[in-house]
Coordinates of C-alpha atoms in Angstrom, one line a residue:
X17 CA 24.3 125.3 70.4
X18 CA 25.0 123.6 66.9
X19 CA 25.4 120.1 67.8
X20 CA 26.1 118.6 64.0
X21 CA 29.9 118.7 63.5
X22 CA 30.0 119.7 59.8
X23 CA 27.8 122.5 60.3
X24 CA 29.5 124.0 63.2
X25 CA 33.0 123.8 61.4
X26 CA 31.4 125.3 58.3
X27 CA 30.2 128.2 61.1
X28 CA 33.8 128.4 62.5
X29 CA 35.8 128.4 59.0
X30 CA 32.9 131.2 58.0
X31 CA 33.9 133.2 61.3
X32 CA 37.6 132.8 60.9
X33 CA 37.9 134.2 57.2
X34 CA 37.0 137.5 58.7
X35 CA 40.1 139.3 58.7
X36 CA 40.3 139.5 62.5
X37 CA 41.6 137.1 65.3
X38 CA 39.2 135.6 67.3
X39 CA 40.0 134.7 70.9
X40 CA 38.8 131.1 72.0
X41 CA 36.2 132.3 74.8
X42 CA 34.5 134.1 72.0
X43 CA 34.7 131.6 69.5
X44 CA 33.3 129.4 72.3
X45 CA 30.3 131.5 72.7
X46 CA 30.0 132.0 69.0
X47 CA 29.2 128.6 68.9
X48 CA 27.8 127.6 71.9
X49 CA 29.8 124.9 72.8
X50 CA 33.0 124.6 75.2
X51 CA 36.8 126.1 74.2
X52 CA 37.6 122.6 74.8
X53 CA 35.4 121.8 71.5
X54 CA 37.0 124.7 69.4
X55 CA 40.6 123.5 70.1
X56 CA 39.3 120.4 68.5
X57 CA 37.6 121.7 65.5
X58 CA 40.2 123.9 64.7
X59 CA 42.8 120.8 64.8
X60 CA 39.6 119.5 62.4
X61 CA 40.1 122.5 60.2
X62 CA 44.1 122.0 60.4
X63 CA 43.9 118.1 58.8
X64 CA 41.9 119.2 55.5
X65 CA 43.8 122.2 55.0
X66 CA 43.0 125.6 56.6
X67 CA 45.9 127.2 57.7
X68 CA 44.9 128.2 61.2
X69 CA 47.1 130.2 63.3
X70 CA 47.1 130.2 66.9
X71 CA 48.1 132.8 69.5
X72 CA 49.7 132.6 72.9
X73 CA 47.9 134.3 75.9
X74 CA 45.5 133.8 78.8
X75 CA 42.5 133.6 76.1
X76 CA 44.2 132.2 73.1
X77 CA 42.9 133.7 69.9
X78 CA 42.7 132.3 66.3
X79 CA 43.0 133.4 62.6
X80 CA 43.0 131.9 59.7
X81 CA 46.3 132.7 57.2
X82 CA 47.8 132.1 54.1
X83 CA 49.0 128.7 53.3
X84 CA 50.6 127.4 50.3
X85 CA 47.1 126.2 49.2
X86 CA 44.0 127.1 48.7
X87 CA 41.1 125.1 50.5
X88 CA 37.5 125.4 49.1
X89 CA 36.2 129.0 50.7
X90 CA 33.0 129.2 52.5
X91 CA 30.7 132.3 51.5
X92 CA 27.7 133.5 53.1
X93 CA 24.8 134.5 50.9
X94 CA 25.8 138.2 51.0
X95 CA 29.2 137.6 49.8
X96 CA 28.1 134.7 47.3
X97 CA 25.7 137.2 45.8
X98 CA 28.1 140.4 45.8
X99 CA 30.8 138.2 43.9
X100 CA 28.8 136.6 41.1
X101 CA 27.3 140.3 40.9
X102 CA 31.1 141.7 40.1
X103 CA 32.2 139.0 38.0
X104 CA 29.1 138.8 35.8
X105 CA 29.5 142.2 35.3
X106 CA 33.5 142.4 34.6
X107 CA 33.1 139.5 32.0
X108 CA 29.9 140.6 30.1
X109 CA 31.7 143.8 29.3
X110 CA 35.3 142.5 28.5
X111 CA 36.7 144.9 30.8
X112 CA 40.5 145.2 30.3
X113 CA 41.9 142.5 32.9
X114 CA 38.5 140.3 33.3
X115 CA 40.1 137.5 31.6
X116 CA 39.4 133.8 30.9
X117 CA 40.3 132.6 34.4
X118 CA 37.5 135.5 36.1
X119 CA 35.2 133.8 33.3
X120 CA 36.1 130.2 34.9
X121 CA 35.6 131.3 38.5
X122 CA 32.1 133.1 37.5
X123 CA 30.9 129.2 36.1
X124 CA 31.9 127.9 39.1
X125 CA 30.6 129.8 41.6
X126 CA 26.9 129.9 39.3
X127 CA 27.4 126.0 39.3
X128 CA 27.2 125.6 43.2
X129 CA 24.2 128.9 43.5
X130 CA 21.4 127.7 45.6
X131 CA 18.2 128.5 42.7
X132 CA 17.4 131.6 46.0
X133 CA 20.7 133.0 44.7
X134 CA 21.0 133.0 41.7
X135 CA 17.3 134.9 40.9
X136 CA 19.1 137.4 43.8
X137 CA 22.1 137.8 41.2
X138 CA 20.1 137.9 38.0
X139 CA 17.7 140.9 39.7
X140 CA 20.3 142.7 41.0
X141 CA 22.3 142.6 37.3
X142 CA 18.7 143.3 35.5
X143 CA 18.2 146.6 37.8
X144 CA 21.6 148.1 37.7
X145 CA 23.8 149.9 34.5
X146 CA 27.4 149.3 34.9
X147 CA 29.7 152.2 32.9
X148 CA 32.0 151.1 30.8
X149 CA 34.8 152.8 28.5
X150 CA 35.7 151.7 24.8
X151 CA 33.3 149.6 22.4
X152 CA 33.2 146.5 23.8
X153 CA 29.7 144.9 23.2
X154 CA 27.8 143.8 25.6
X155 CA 27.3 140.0 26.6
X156 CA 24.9 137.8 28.3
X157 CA 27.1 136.0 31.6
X158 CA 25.7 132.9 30.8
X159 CA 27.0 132.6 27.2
X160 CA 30.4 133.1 28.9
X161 CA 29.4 130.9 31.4
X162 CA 28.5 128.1 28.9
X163 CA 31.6 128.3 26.9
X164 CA 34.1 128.5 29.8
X165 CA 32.5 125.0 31.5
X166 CA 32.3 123.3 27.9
X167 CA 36.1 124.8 27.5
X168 CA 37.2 122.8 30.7
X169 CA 35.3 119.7 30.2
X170 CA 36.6 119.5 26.7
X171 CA 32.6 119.3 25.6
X172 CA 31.4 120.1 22.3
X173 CA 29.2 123.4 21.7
X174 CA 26.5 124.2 19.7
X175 CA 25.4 127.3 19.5
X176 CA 23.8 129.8 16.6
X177 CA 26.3 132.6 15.0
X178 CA 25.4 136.1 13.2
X179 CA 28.5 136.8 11.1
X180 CA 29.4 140.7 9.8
X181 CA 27.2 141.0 7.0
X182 CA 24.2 139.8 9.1
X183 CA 24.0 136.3 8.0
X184 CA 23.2 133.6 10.6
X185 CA 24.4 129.9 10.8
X186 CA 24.0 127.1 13.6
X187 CA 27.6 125.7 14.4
X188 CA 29.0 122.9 16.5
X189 CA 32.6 123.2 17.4
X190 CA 35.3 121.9 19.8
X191 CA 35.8 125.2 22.0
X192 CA 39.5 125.6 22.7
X193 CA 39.8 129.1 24.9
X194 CA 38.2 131.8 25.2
X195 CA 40.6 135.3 24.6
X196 CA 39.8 138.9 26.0
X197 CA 41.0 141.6 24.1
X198 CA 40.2 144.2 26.4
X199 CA 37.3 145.9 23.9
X200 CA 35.8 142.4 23.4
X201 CA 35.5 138.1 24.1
X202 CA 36.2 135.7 21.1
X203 CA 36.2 132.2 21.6
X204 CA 39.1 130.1 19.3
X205 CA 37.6 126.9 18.7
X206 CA 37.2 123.7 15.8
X207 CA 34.5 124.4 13.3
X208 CA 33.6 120.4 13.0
X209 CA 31.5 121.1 9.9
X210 CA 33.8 123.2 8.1
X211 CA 37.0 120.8 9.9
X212 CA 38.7 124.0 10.1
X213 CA 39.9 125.9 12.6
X214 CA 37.6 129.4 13.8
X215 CA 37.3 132.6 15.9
X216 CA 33.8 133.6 17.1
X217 CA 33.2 136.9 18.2
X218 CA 31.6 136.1 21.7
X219 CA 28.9 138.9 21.2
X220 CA 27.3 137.5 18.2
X221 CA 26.7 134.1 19.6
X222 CA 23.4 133.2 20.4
X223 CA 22.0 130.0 22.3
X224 CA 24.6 128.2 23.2
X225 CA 24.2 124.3 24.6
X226 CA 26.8 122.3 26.0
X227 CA 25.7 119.4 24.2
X228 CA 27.5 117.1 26.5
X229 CA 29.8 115.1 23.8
X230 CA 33.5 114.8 25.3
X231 CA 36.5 115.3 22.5
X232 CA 39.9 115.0 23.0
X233 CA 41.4 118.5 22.0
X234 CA 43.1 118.9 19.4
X235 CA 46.8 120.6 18.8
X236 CA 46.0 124.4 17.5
X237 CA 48.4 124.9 14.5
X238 CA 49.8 128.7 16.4
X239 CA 50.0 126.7 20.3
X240 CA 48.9 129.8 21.6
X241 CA 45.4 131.3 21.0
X242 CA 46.0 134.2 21.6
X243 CA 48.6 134.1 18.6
X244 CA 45.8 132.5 16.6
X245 CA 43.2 135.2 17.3
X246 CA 45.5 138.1 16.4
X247 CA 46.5 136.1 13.1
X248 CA 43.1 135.9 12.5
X249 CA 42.1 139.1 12.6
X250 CA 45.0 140.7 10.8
X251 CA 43.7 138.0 7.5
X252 CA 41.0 139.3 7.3
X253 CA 41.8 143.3 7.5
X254 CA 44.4 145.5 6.1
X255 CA 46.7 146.7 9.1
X256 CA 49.8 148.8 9.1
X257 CA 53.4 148.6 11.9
X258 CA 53.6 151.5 14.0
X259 CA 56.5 153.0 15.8
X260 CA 56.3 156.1 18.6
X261 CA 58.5 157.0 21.0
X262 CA 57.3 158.7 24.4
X263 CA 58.9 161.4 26.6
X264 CA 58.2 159.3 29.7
X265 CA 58.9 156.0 31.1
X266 CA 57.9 152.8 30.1
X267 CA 55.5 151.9 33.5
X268 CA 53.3 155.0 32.9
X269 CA 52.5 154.7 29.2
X270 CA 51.6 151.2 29.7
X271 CA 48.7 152.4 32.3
X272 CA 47.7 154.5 29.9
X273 CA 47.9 153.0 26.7
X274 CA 45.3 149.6 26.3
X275 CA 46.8 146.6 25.9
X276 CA 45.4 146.1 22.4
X277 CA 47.4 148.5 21.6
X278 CA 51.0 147.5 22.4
X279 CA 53.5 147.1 25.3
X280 CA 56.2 150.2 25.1
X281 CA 59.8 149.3 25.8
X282 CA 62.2 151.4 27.4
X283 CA 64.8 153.0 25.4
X284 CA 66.7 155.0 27.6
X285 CA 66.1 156.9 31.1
X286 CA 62.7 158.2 31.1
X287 CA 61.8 157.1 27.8
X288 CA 60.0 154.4 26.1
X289 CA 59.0 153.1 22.2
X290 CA 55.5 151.3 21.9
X291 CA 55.3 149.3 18.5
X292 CA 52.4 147.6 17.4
X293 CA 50.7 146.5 14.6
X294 CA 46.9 147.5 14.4
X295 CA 43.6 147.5 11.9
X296 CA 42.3 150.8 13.0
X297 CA 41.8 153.9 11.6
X298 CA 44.9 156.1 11.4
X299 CA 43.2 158.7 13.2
X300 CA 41.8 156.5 16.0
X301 CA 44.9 155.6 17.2
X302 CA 46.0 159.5 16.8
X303 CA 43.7 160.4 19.0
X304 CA 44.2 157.2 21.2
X305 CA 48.2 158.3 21.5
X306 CA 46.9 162.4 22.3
X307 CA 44.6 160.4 25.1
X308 CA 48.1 159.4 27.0
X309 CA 48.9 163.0 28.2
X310 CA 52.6 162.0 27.6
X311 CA 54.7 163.9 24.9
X312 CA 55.5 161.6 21.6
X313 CA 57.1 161.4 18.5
X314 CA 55.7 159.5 15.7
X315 CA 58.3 157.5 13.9
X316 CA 56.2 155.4 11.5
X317 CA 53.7 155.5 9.3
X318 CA 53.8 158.7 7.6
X319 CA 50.1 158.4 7.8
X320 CA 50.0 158.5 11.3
X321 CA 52.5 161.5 11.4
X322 CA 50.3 163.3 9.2
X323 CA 47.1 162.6 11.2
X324 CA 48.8 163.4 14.0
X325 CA 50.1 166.8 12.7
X326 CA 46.7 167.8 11.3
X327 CA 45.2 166.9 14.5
X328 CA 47.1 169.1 16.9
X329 CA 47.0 172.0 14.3
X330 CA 42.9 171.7 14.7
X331 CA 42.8 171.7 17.9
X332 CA 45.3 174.2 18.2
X333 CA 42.7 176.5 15.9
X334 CA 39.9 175.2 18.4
X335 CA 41.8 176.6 21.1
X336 CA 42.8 180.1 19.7
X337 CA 38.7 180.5 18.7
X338 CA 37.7 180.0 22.2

C-alpha cells in the first residue's frame, strides 16, 4: 500500500495515461488502498488539471482524455529513455520535420534526466547507427541542446566556429532561433564582436557554453529567421529561379519533393507548378525532379532543360545497352 499522497497520485496519473480505461476495483488494487481513496485522488487529479473521465456502471472505470491543456506528463524510465533516444536522434540529423520545437522538447526532457538516465540514453545513442537520406551532417544533441535552452532564456553563447575554408574563431553571440532546413541546423544569432548580425552552420560549432549573461533580444532586420537564413545564403552564392510544371497534383509532389526545394501550387485539375529559387547544381536538382516519379516539364532555366534533356537521353542509352 503507498501511503504518501504524492507518490500514489504520481502511480495513478502513470496508470491512467495508458490508453485503456481502468475500472475502480482495479485501480483500487493497483494501489492498495480503498475505491473510496481513488474517487478522491482522481477528484485530486481533476483540480490541477488532468482531464479525467469517468464511466457509469456497477465498477466504474476511469481514463484519462484530452483537455484543452496540457498538464506536465509523467514518464516511466522506459519511456523517458525511448523518447530522448528518438529526439536526440531526429535532431542530430536534421531530419526533414525535426524542427526547433522537437530541439526544445529534447532540452527539456535532458534537463529533468535522473544522471541513471541519461548515461542509459547516451549508451544506447553511442551503440546504435541511425540511416539517414540526403547530406545533412551529423551533430552532437547536446550542442542542439545548449543552443535551444540559451535561445529561450535569451542567454548569451559562446562557443568556437570552423568557417568553410577551415579557419576557426571563438564567438560570443545573442542566439536568436535555431532553423532546420531539412539537410541541415543553422542557428541565426548577434555576432557581439563583429555587432552584426550571423548564420552559424550548427555542424561546425564546437564547445558551446551557455555563459549565463541575460540580453534583451534584439529586433532581427528580416522579422522572420527563416527569411534571414535564406537571404543569407543566397549572398553568398550564385542561385538561379526555376519553374516546372508536374503532370500530377499538387499534395503528391510535395511528399515527394523536399521542402528546400519548393512548395508546388496547383494550376489546374491534376496539375501543379513548383518554383523555387536554389544554389545547387543544375544537374542536382535534374536528378532531384527525375527522383519524384511524376511526369514534368521544365519551363525555366534553359540550363535545367538542357540537363534535363541530356539526362534522360543517357539513361535512355543505359537502358537500350542492358
Amino acid at each position: 500500500m503507498t501511503t504518501d499522497t504524492p507518490a500514489r497520485l504520481l502511480q495513478l496519473l502513470s496508470l491512467l495515461q495508458t490508453p485503456r480505461e481502468w475500472p475502480g476495483g482495479e485501480l483500487a488494487d493497483r494501489l492498495g488502498v480503498s475505491r473510496r481513496t481513488v474517487r478522491r485522488d482522481i477528484d485530486r487529479l481533476r483540480e490541477l488539471g488532468y482531464p479525467v473521465q469517468a464511466s457509469m456502471g456497477s465498477d466504474g472505470g476511469y481514463r484519462l482524455v484530452a483537455g484543452k491543456a496540457m498538464p506536465p506528463l509523467v514518464l516511466d524510465d522506459e519511456e523517458a529513455v525511448a523518447i530522448a533516444v528518438g529526439l536526440r536522434a531526429g535532431a542530430g540529423h536534421a531530419v526533414e520535420g525535426v524542427d526547433e520545437a522537437s530541439v526544445r522538447a529534447l532540452a527539456k526532457l535532458e534537463q529533468v534526466l535522473p544522471s541513471r538516465l541519461r548515461h542509459r540514453v547516451s549508451t544506447l545513442q553511442a551503440a546504435t547507427t541511425p540511416l539517414t537520406s540526403g547530406d545533412g551532417a551529423s551533430i552532437a544533441p547536446e550542442t542542439l541542446t545548449v543552443m535551444a535552452s540559451t535561445v529561450a532564456g535569451h542567454e548569451r553563447l559562446r562557443f568556437a566556429y570552423r568557417a568553410k575554408d577551415g579557419a576557426g574563431s571563438r564567438r560570443v553571440v545573442e542566439p536568436y532561433r535555431l532553423v532546420s532546413t531539412g539537410r541541415r541546423w543553422y542557428l541565426v544569432a548577434y555576432d557581439l564582436d563583429r555587432e552584426d548580425w550571423r548564420t552559424f552552420r550548427v555542424d561546425r560549432v564546437s564547445e558551446p557554453f551557455a555563459t549565463g549573461a541575460r540580453f534583451a533580444p534584439r529586433e532581427l532586420p528580416t522579422g522572420s529567421a527563416a527569411e534571414y537564413l535564406r537571404q543569407s545564403m543566397y549572398r553568398r552564392q550564385e542561385t538561379y529561379e526555376f519553374a516546372v510544371t508536374f503532370a500530377a497534383p499538387a499534395e503528391l509532389v510535395a511528399a515527394r519533393v523536399p521542402r528546400w526545394v519548393g512548395v508546388p501550387e496547383a494550376v489546374g485539375e491534376g496539375r501543379c507548378r513548383l518554383r523555387g529559387e536554389s544554389g545547387d547544381a543544375v544537374e542536382w536538382l535534374a536528378i532531384r525532379l527525375a527522383m519524384t516519379g511524376v511526369d514534368f516539364t521544365v519551363e525555366s532555366p534553359g540550363e535545367l532543360v538542357e540537363c534535363v534533356r541530356g539526362l534522360g537521353e543517357r539513361l535512355v542509352r543505359a537502358a537500350a545497352a542492358g
